[in-house]
Amino acid sequence: MEGIDLNIIAFYILAGFSVFSALGILFAKNVVHAVFLLVLVFLGIAGVFIISNAEFVGVTQIMIYIGGVLILMMFGIMLTHRIDGKRLESENRSVLIATLLGFGLLGILFYPIKAGFPLFDFGSNEETGFTVTEQIGIHLMTTELIALEVTAVLLLMALVGAAYLAGLNLKKKGVNDTD
Amino acid sequence: MENILLYIILFAPLVSAALSYFLTKKWAGETLVGFSLLVLLAAIMAWFKQPVSSGFELDWILAGNQNFSIGLYYDQLAGIMTIVVAIVALLVAIFSMEYMKHDGGQPRYFAMLGLFAFSMYGIVLASNLLLTFVFWELVGFSSYLLIGFWFEKDAPPISSFKAFLMNKVGDIGFLLGIFILYAFFKTLNIQELIGLDPVNAAIPNGLLIALGIGLFLAAVGKSAQFPLQTWLPDAMTGPTPVSALIHAATMVAAGVYLMVRVFPMLAPEVLTVIGIVGGITAFMGAFAAFAQNDIKKILAFSTVSQLGYMIMAVGAGFPVAAFIHLTTHAFFKAGLFLCSGSIIHYYHETNHTAGFDPQDIRNMGGLKKVLPFTFMAFTLCMLSLAGLPLFSGFLSKEMILNGLVSADHLPSFVLVFGFASVFMTAAYMARLYFKVFFNQQVAGEKYAEAVSVKVPLLTLSSLSIGFVFSMNPLSPDDSWLLSVLTSYKGIGIADHFVWVPILSIGLALSGLIFSYLYIERKMLSGLVSGVKSLTYNLSNRNFYLDDIYDVAFVSGSKTLAKAAYWWDQKVVDRVVNLMGKTQVVLAYLIGWFDRRIVDGGVRLVTWLVNFAGNRTRQVQGGNLQNYLAWAVFGVLLIFYFFELMT
Amino acid sequence: MVMDHLLSWLVFVPLIAAVVMLTIPQSQGHLYKWVALGALGIVTILSLVLVFSFNQGIAGYGADSLQFTKQLDWINLNVGSFGSLLIQYYVGVDGLSLALVLLSAIVLFIGVISSWNIKKNVQGYFLLYMVLSTSVIGCFVALDFFLFYLFFEFMLLPMYFLIGIWGGKRRAYASIKFFIYTLIGSLLILMVMIGLSLSVVQGPDSTVHTFDIMKMMNPENYLPGSLLALDFDGQLLGLTYRAWAFILLIVGFAIKLPAVPVHTWLPDAHVEAPTPISVVLAGILLKIGGYGFYRIGYTIFPDGAIEYGWWIALFGVIAIIYAAFVAMAQADLKRLIAYSSVSHMGFVMLGMASLTVEGNAGALFQMFSHGIISALLFLMSGVLYDRTGDRMIANYSGLAGKMPLFCVAVILSFFAALGLPGFSGFIAEFLVLIGAFDGAINGSVVDTFMPVLGLLGLVLGAAYFLWTIQRMFFGKFWVREESWQLPDLNARELIMIIPLVILALFFGIFPGLLLDLANETVMGFVEYVNTQGHQNLELINAAVR
Amino acid sequence: MIPIEHYIIFSSMLLVIGLMIILIKRNAIMILAGVELILNAANINLVAFSQNDPSLSGQMMTLFVIVVAVAESAVALAIVYQIYRHQGISNIDELNELKG
Amino acid sequence: MSMSSLNEQIQAIIGDFGVLLPEATLIVGSFILIILQLIFKDKAGATKVTFSLFLLGLISLAVSYSSVSGEYFGGLISITPVVGLAKPFFIVVTGFVLLFPKGEDLLKRGEYHFLLLMILLGAMLLIQVNNLLLFYLTLELISITSYILINFNFDRKGFEAGIKYLLFGAMASGLMLYGMSLMYGLAGSLDLIAIGDLISNGQSSGLWLPLALMLFFIGIWFKLALAPMHIWSPDAYEAGPTPVVAYISIVPKVAVLIFFAQFVSTTQLNAIDFDWKMIFSGLAIVSMFVGNLSALNQSNAKRMMAYSSIAHSGMLIIGLIVGDSFGLQAMLFYAIVYAVMNLGAFYLIDLFQKAGFEEIKDLAGLGRKSPWLGVFVVVIMIALAGLPPTGGFTAKLLMFTALWEYYQSEGYQYLIWLFGLGLLNTAISLFFYLKIPYYMFVYPSESEKNIKFSLKDGTIVAVVVFIVLLSFFKADLLLNVLNQFNFAL
């Protein structure tokens, strides 16, 4: 099956691409560069999603992450940094400790991974007659209905809260400390 | 009310004490005299009316089924002792009225005397060791108060402190003895205990000896035996009548009395120890008396020495002899003390020079003329003390010496000490006698002793005459005391050794002459120079004698006396003081330990807790990423711990 | 009605007084002390009624020998499958506690008189004092472990504030130290209490877990296989759980007692506490430690009493000697007295550990007697402190001339404290030592050297007390500040001191009046501890092997 | 088929890198980026495991996680914005008024 | 998956919505609050409070109608008896928080009400979810709301605390999510029952399951503020508005505890061959030490209370470690008593702050000026320390009793350490709990400032104190209430 092979090759390429981009964030000096690298990571991950039988998620990833989160972040950066060069630099701190801790975590994962992951046996993937996207839709309205509701509330809450926090300067009262 | 007399004897002094302290303050002395007279009458009546071996027991402490009862017991021993105490107490009370007439603290003084008398009668009459111990401590307490009577001076408080503490050391032994007896016999009644015959009962030998040593230790403390004897000379800082009553006649004799009482409980090994200690004490006391210049201290050391005799007698196995010596000693020594009191009082009344020490014999002399009555009484008592025939001291001393000779369980040096002390006793008393009464240096006007001084002196000096105790003043065996004490179990009459009285009289006489020559030497040498031409030989010999005397005896014995005194003051007292000081130093060390180590440990823990608290807070440095690092680190720690576990 | 609930009235009258005080406005400030005095007067009278209506003849030790009992269910914690925890209001007295109840009433009453001149925040002071009174008396009559623990803990806070607010310069340090020490002790006790309540049920087949101390005496009431049951075979660090529990209890109460080396809170607390609080602390609170040994430690774990009695006696002896030495080194009169308390409480441990009737009677008597005498001693130091604000021994000399009455009082109380016959202290120490010696000779758990060393403690006691008298009262009059006014004792002080002296004398001369009250109980107690203890030990040893 | 372990390796690498970004970068937004990486690592796992899952729970969860991440970022950025406005600080380690 | 089964499913879901009536009421009500806010802007605080309280009343009514035990939504939601207890409890706490003295300024803001209600919603849902996804969502609902609320002092410190709290929480939830993803891979489902099956099947999954669980626990530890995930809480507590702090120190914690108890029973976690209880015991000990030790030298009362709450979390999870019905009962008892006394403590702190007392030492001499206030403070502080005669003691007693009993039946050595060190910590904690009354009574006053102690304040604090005392003297009342619920989870 050539398609699968292609998928496999694509996986490694995308995965490698993502990891390298992520490493790029780690080493990037400029905040804006870092955010662009993050875009690349997300793109790579979206690609992985797509080849992993999760097209809808992949698209969502691209749309929400790249379209939402990253734009938010860019806004954030622009709002919180004067675009005069120096302040855009993202400084590093205590690299050694972080590296040690990072490798520590990796060390934890090393042995289990070496031993192999006993993935749950889902049995044969029987055809339901729905595409993945359709199935997602059905699930959203049935099994995950409550989750959907909760998420809706959560989003509303976050909206209200974030808007309230961000827009506080509109109210003179309340900001006790403006220095 | 068959025991009413005993109650009167015991409680009358207490009542008088309470009255004189709280109610009849103005007539405190009269109150005490009155009550003392009552006690004396009661004691004499008891001698005739109170059946022997009578008494009563009352429940006191009931612990479980064990009853610690208290009670009184009357026998000849107690009878004689009560009479002796009552006589001396009465006379001292009378004497005190004159002696203390200018002192503001009279109510306190007479109350304490009453308290003392109460406690003393308690010791005498107590039927069991617990009650004896109770009164034993109480006499110590009243003695403490009386020694420290003049608390505003520097010396009395220290002496009283020392006296009480040393007695307390002895009391530990007493308690130990009581514990051992109780642990084995479950009773503390003396008669019952004697009936159970502890010496032959099934007690481990070590404990039996401990028992004896313990009880003896009590006597060591109270009767000022080696090595605890130093408190007694110090106790002379109290009023002189007190010294006469407590530190000569009665309380210090209580140790001997106890030994006599518990004699059947003493193991043979213990008797040896007692004999040795008594011998050493007698010898040391006598020697130390030589080097004293304080009239009361001389008498105090003499008391120590005589108590040593009594203890020796007990050790030799002749408690009756000890008891009889106790009796005779009580009178003549009280007499001597009251004489000294009379002298001191005289100086107090007449010489008001600042810095004048009315007790220093170097300031005295020629008092024969000034205080003739005192002189007479002193002479009688002194001769009795010296152990010359016809005097009471001779009788008792002979009994003791005979006993010592016949006791073969004692090392021979005890006997040597005994005889040596006879000589020295006579010598130091003569030294005192001649210095005070004959030396012409300081003579004053004739001074009329008050009646309240004369009566006690007269009584006591007449009681020092041998006829009072024995129709045949040359043989102690005929003493009526012996005959009434026959029922006493510890009786034992030593074999007679003809040489003993001869030797002892000889020693005593030579001692007297020795001192006479020494003290009166200057007078003698003047006389000698006057008749030099006539009797060159005599003079020569006299000179020769003087020489020998000076070189061989006087300076020799003086050195020895000094050495003994030095030993007593510098070594024994120092050791005791050192022990006291060590204790204080130890106390400070332990106090330091308590503050720095025990409490310091606690504070260290507190500090550590605080320190740890500040460290755990330091994690909270304010930097979020440090927080995160810490958190991740902690989590990783747990992970790794867990992974290592599995 | 009063007779029916005599003990409850005893306990709660002070609390009622506290409530009454709350209703009195601050402007009527002088009323507080009268209310307090009245309440404790009632308590004293009630305790006398209790003593006189107490039947001394009831033999034995245990639930049957208790008198004036009241037993009501209070909290029933029903925890499902496990069963339920029953907490009872269970009070009663027997010979062990009766004298201590009387003592508490007397000392608390004296304490109010001694507080007469408190100026600072009078309402708060007397409120706390009343609460303290309730919890103290409660401790002595409680027979339910939980109830006991409640009262035990509840003493801490009033005490903390009484020292912390009305205390001296370093009161902050002293109060927190007192609090922490005692709290750690009570936590140890709490641990054991939890364990016991889980192991003990109302009866052999019951699932109702109980805190009833009397039930805890009977091995049959222990759930088979529970940690503290006799047949439990597990061990922790080489000791059985029962042994651990006993040790924890003893350590807990030893802190309160206090025993060396956990005594250092006491001198600090005493030095900083105001006089009346020192009086109460030394007079009663320390006794609760000793009483806890009896009522909780020995009663519930007679096996521990036998196995570890030697150690308890040893620590008792160490306390006697060690604290006496430390006392000798003190420069502060109150500290000296505080250490003398430690030394005296060592006798309690020694006497109790001897497991003889004499020793135990002596230990009980010592608690009573020391209660009276230490109250007296602290009043003495208070007299001086009131006049000059200084307690350094070295700052005084020759006081006897200036204050003769005071000097007499001091001499009497010091001699009472050093165990002069005629005072109650002598009886106590004598009984303790003779009991310990008897026990040592006749095969109890103690050794001969202990009472002998205890005797040494007597000499040391005499030494430091007499030394103090000599330094402070005799010699030429001299004080550090010439401005110090030193009037002799006033009427109020005499009112406090004279009854206490008389009591110390009275019980020294007629010890039977007190000992007879406890005699049957003590006999029963000793018998119980000895027989039950050995039985238990056999069972335990059989199970562990 | 790609071995599931490879997915996990991929995700764990992102996880570690995310963690390190969080610890290293001083900029608040970069830290947020690190958090997003961690969330994405989890998402990769979820997607990978749900490849054969008929109920698609993993994928569903991924969707929700993405949404939550957005909400979280929004709030975070609002706060960061306020901090910047009031204090001119965008580096997180300069915020250390609260400590101890 | 056929259309018909889909239909049935939808029907069933619609039918099941009845059990979520309280939550639905809450959501609707909170929308109305937003609308009110839009109408009134930052005014009419009283109206908003009234409405909120009314809403809470409605919700409790709804709770009393809908709390039927059982499983709903195909096992996603399971209502256990505890839920019937916990929901009213949360509602009461919410109501109490609305009464805080200094909250008046906050209460004018509709958003504040709304956000508080969101936490309540999250907590109410959290205790009944039976599914990792829902758990994640509800937890995030609570968390994000908390992040926002912590900022509500609108000052530098507030924002600083907010971002710290948020980033810390984000990382924790990220790690937790990673763990959850692994669990999903192992169990094949996000339902807790599936994990239970996985564990009970007993087939070895190597290190993976423990690893996943541990990552998952990180989120739990974070919410409970257990060491080492406790570091956020002092900063957040210090800077956050007092009512909010009081709220998030109780409601989310209790909710997570209850969820975790259900998690343990549903997933049969006790059967796993991995000694998670030891880890929790260790964490409990470390938390108690860290909390109590760090609190010793705090000068800020709220920060001190933060550390105290870390220590109390350590105590609370003892109930989880014990895990049987007795343990859970003890834990709930503890939680309720802790809630009461904690609310009381924060109420007093709020009162102090309102009067301008920021640091503990500012309180010097206050106890003499207002003795009643002083007495209340003393009672609440000794309750927090766990001394009789307060409910704090009974709670500790029950907790330790349960622990002892568990030790007796299981015999793990670490439990006895937990027992002993736990008690030791009580002693340490006294140092700082007594600090406040100590300053109030022992130290002389330096300022003229006094506390205005209104009737409302007096009543509220008195009620709290009364409950604290009652829960000692009649502890069986509360326990009998707890007994009406079946704890066999």
GROMACS .gro file of N, CA, C and O in nm, chain B residues 494-539:
model
  184
  673ALA      N    1   3.142  -0.468  13.258
  673ALA     CA    2   3.274  -0.514  13.216
  673ALA      C    3   3.348  -0.574  13.334
  673ALA      O    4   3.317  -0.548  13.451
  674ASP      N    5   3.442  -0.655  13.301
  674ASP     CA    6   3.529  -0.710  13.405
  674ASP      C    7   3.603  -0.596  13.473
  674ASP      O    8   3.618  -0.487  13.417
  675HIS      N    9   3.647  -0.626  13.589
  675HIS     CA   10   3.722  -0.523  13.660
  675HIS      C   11   3.869  -0.538  13.638
  675HIS      O   12   3.924  -0.647  13.641
  676PHE      N   13   3.926  -0.431  13.612
  676PHE     CA   14   4.072  -0.430  13.598
  676PHE      C   15   4.121  -0.328  13.697
  676PHE      O   16   4.087  -0.210  13.689
  677VAL      N   17   4.195  -0.374  13.787
  677VAL     CA   18   4.237  -0.285  13.895
  677VAL      C   19   4.322  -0.172  13.839
  677VAL      O   20   4.315  -0.058  13.883
  678TRP      N   21   4.400  -0.206  13.742
  678TRP     CA   22   4.492  -0.103  13.690
  678TRP      C   23   4.420   0.009  13.616
  678TRP      O   24   4.471   0.118  13.602
  679VAL      N   25   4.304  -0.019  13.575
  679VAL     CA   26   4.237   0.082  13.494
  679VAL      C   27   4.210   0.210  13.574
  679VAL      O   28   4.251   0.318  13.532
  680PRO      N   29   4.140   0.200  13.690
  680PRO     CA   30   4.119   0.325  13.763
  680PRO      C   31   4.249   0.390  13.806
  680PRO      O   32   4.262   0.513  13.802
  681ILE      N   33   4.345   0.310  13.840
  681ILE     CA   34   4.472   0.369  13.883
  681ILE      C   35   4.535   0.447  13.769
  681ILE      O   36   4.571   0.565  13.782
  682LEU      N   37   4.541   0.382  13.656
  682LEU     CA   38   4.599   0.448  13.539
  682LEU      C   39   4.522   0.574  13.505
  682LEU      O   40   4.579   0.680  13.479
  683SER      N   41   4.393   0.561  13.509
  683SER     CA   42   4.311   0.675  13.466
  683SER      C   43   4.324   0.789  13.564
  683SER      O   44   4.337   0.906  13.523
  684ILE      N   45   4.323   0.757  13.691
  684ILE     CA   46   4.340   0.865  13.788
  684ILE      C   47   4.477   0.929  13.770
  684ILE      O   48   4.492   1.051  13.769
  685GLY      N   49   4.575   0.843  13.752
  685GLY     CA   50   4.710   0.895  13.732
  685GLY      C   51   4.716   0.986  13.613
  685GLY      O   52   4.771   1.097  13.618
  686LEU      N   53   4.658   0.942  13.506
  686LEU     CA   54   4.661   1.024  13.384
  686LEU      C   55   4.591   1.156  13.408
  686LEU      O   56   4.639   1.262  13.366
  687ALA      N   57   4.477   1.147  13.472
  687ALA     CA   58   4.400   1.269  13.494
  687ALA      C   59   4.479   1.366  13.581
  687ALA      O   60   4.488   1.487  13.550
  688LEU      N   61   4.536   1.313  13.686
  688LEU     CA   62   4.612   1.399  13.775
  688LEU      C   63   4.731   1.460  13.703
  688LEU      O   64   4.757   1.581  13.712
  689SER      N   65   4.803   1.377  13.632
  689SER     CA   66   4.919   1.431  13.562
  689SER      C   67   4.877   1.536  13.461
  689SER      O   68   4.947   1.635  13.439
  690GLY      N   69   4.762   1.512  13.403
  690GLY     CA   70   4.713   1.614  13.310
  690GLY      C   71   4.689   1.744  13.381
  690GLY      O   72   4.729   1.852  13.334
  691LEU      N   73   4.627   1.738  13.498
  691LEU     CA   74   4.598   1.860  13.572
  691LEU      C   75   4.727   1.931  13.610
  691LEU      O   76   4.743   2.052  13.589
  692ILE      N   77   4.817   1.851  13.661
  692ILE     CA   78   4.943   1.910  13.707
  692ILE      C   79   5.019   1.970  13.589
  692ILE      O   80   5.073   2.081  13.595
  693PHE      N   81   5.020   1.896  13.485
  693PHE     CA   82   5.084   1.937  13.362
  693PHE      C   83   5.040   2.077  13.323
  693PHE      O   84   5.119   2.168  13.303
  694SER      N   85   4.912   2.093  13.319
  694SER     CA   86   4.861   2.224  13.278
  694SER      C   87   4.886   2.327  13.386
  694SER      O   88   4.916   2.443  13.357
  695TYR      N   89   4.871   2.282  13.506
  695TYR     CA   90   4.896   2.376  13.615
  695TYR      C   91   5.035   2.433  13.602
  695TYR      O   92   5.055   2.555  13.605
  696LEU      N   93   5.127   2.343  13.581
  696LEU     CA   94   5.264   2.388  13.569
  696LEU      C   95   5.281   2.482  13.450
  696LEU      O   96   5.349   2.583  13.456
  697TYR      N   97   5.218   2.445  13.349
  697TYR     CA   98   5.238   2.523  13.227
  697TYR      C   99   5.177   2.662  13.241
  697TYR      O  100   5.242   2.762  13.213
  698ILE      N  101   5.053   2.663  13.279
  698ILE     CA  102   4.985   2.791  13.285
  698ILE      C  103   5.045   2.878  13.396
  698ILE      O  104   5.066   2.998  13.378
  699GLU      N  105   5.073   2.817  13.507
  699GLU     CA  106   5.123   2.893  13.621
  699GLU      C  107   5.275   2.901  13.621
  699GLU      O  108   5.338   2.932  13.719
  700ARG      N  109   5.333   2.867  13.515
  700ARG     CA  110   5.479   2.856  13.509
  700ARG      C  111   5.548   2.986  13.550
  700ARG      O  112   5.640   2.987  13.629
  701LYS      N  113   5.495   3.092  13.497
  701LYS     CA  114   5.563   3.217  13.525
  701LYS      C  115   5.562   3.247  13.675
  701LYS      O  116   5.662   3.286  13.734
  702MET      N  117   5.445   3.224  13.731
  702MET     CA  118   5.436   3.244  13.876
  702MET      C  119   5.534   3.149  13.946
  702MET      O  120   5.608   3.188  14.036
  703LEU      N  121   5.535   3.030  13.899
  703LEU     CA  122   5.621   2.929  13.959
  703LEU      C  123   5.768   2.965  13.944
  703LEU      O  124   5.848   2.956  14.040
  704SER      N  125   5.802   3.010  13.828
  704SER     CA  126   5.944   3.043  13.806
  704SER      C  127   5.986   3.160  13.894
  704SER      O  128   6.099   3.166  13.942
  705GLY      N  129   5.890   3.252  13.919
  705GLY     CA  130   5.923   3.360  14.013
  705GLY      C  131   5.952   3.305  14.151
  705GLY      O  132   6.052   3.340  14.216
  706LEU      N  133   5.866   3.216  14.191
  706LEU     CA  134   5.884   3.151  14.320
  706LEU      C  135   6.018   3.078  14.325
  706LEU      O  136   6.095   3.085  14.421
  707VAL      N  137   6.041   3.009  14.218
  707VAL     CA  138   6.163   2.930  14.208
  707VAL      C  139   6.287   3.019  14.218
  707VAL      O  140   6.381   2.991  14.294
  708SER      N  141   6.283   3.129  14.148
  708SER     CA  142   6.401   3.216  14.151
  708SER      C  143   6.423   3.270  14.292
  708SER      O  144   6.536   3.294  14.335
  709GLY      N  145   6.311   3.286  14.370
  709GLY     CA  146   6.324   3.333  14.507
  709GLY      C  147   6.393   3.234  14.597
  709GLY      O  148   6.473   3.270  14.683
  710VAL      N  149   6.364   3.111  14.573
  710VAL     CA  150   6.424   3.008  14.660
  710VAL      C  151   6.534   2.934  14.586
  710VAL      O  152   6.569   2.820  14.621
  711LYS      N  153   6.587   2.997  14.487
  711LYS     CA  154   6.686   2.932  14.403
  711LYS      C  155   6.809   2.886  14.483
  711LYS      O  156   6.856   2.773  14.472
  712SER      N  157   6.854   2.975  14.560
  712SER     CA  158   6.976   2.945  14.636
  712SER      C  159   6.953   2.829  14.731
  712SER      O  160   7.042   2.748  14.757
  713LEU      N  161   6.837   2.825  14.789
  713LEU     CA  162   6.809   2.719  14.886
  713LEU      C  163   6.803   2.582  14.818
  713LEU      O  164   6.864   2.486  14.859
  714THR      N  165   6.730   2.580  14.720
  714THR     CA  166   6.710   2.448  14.660
  714THR      C  167   6.750   2.451  14.512
  714THR      O  168   6.666   2.457  14.421
  715TYR      N  169   6.877   2.452  14.496
  715TYR     CA  170   6.927   2.458  14.360
  715TYR      C  171   6.885   2.335  14.284
  715TYR      O  172   6.844   2.340  14.168
  716ASN      N  173   6.899   2.227  14.359
  716ASN     CA  174   6.864   2.100  14.296
  716ASN      C  175   6.723   2.099  14.243
  716ASN      O  176   6.697   2.063  14.128
  717LEU      N  177   6.637   2.146  14.339
  717LEU     CA  178   6.494   2.151  14.300
  717LEU      C  179   6.477   2.243  14.179
  717LEU      O  180   6.410   2.209  14.082
  718SER      N  181   6.543   2.355  14.197
  718SER     CA  182   6.535   2.451  14.090
  718SER      C  183   6.589   2.393  13.960
  718SER      O  184   6.529   2.406  13.852
   0.00000   0.00000   0.00000
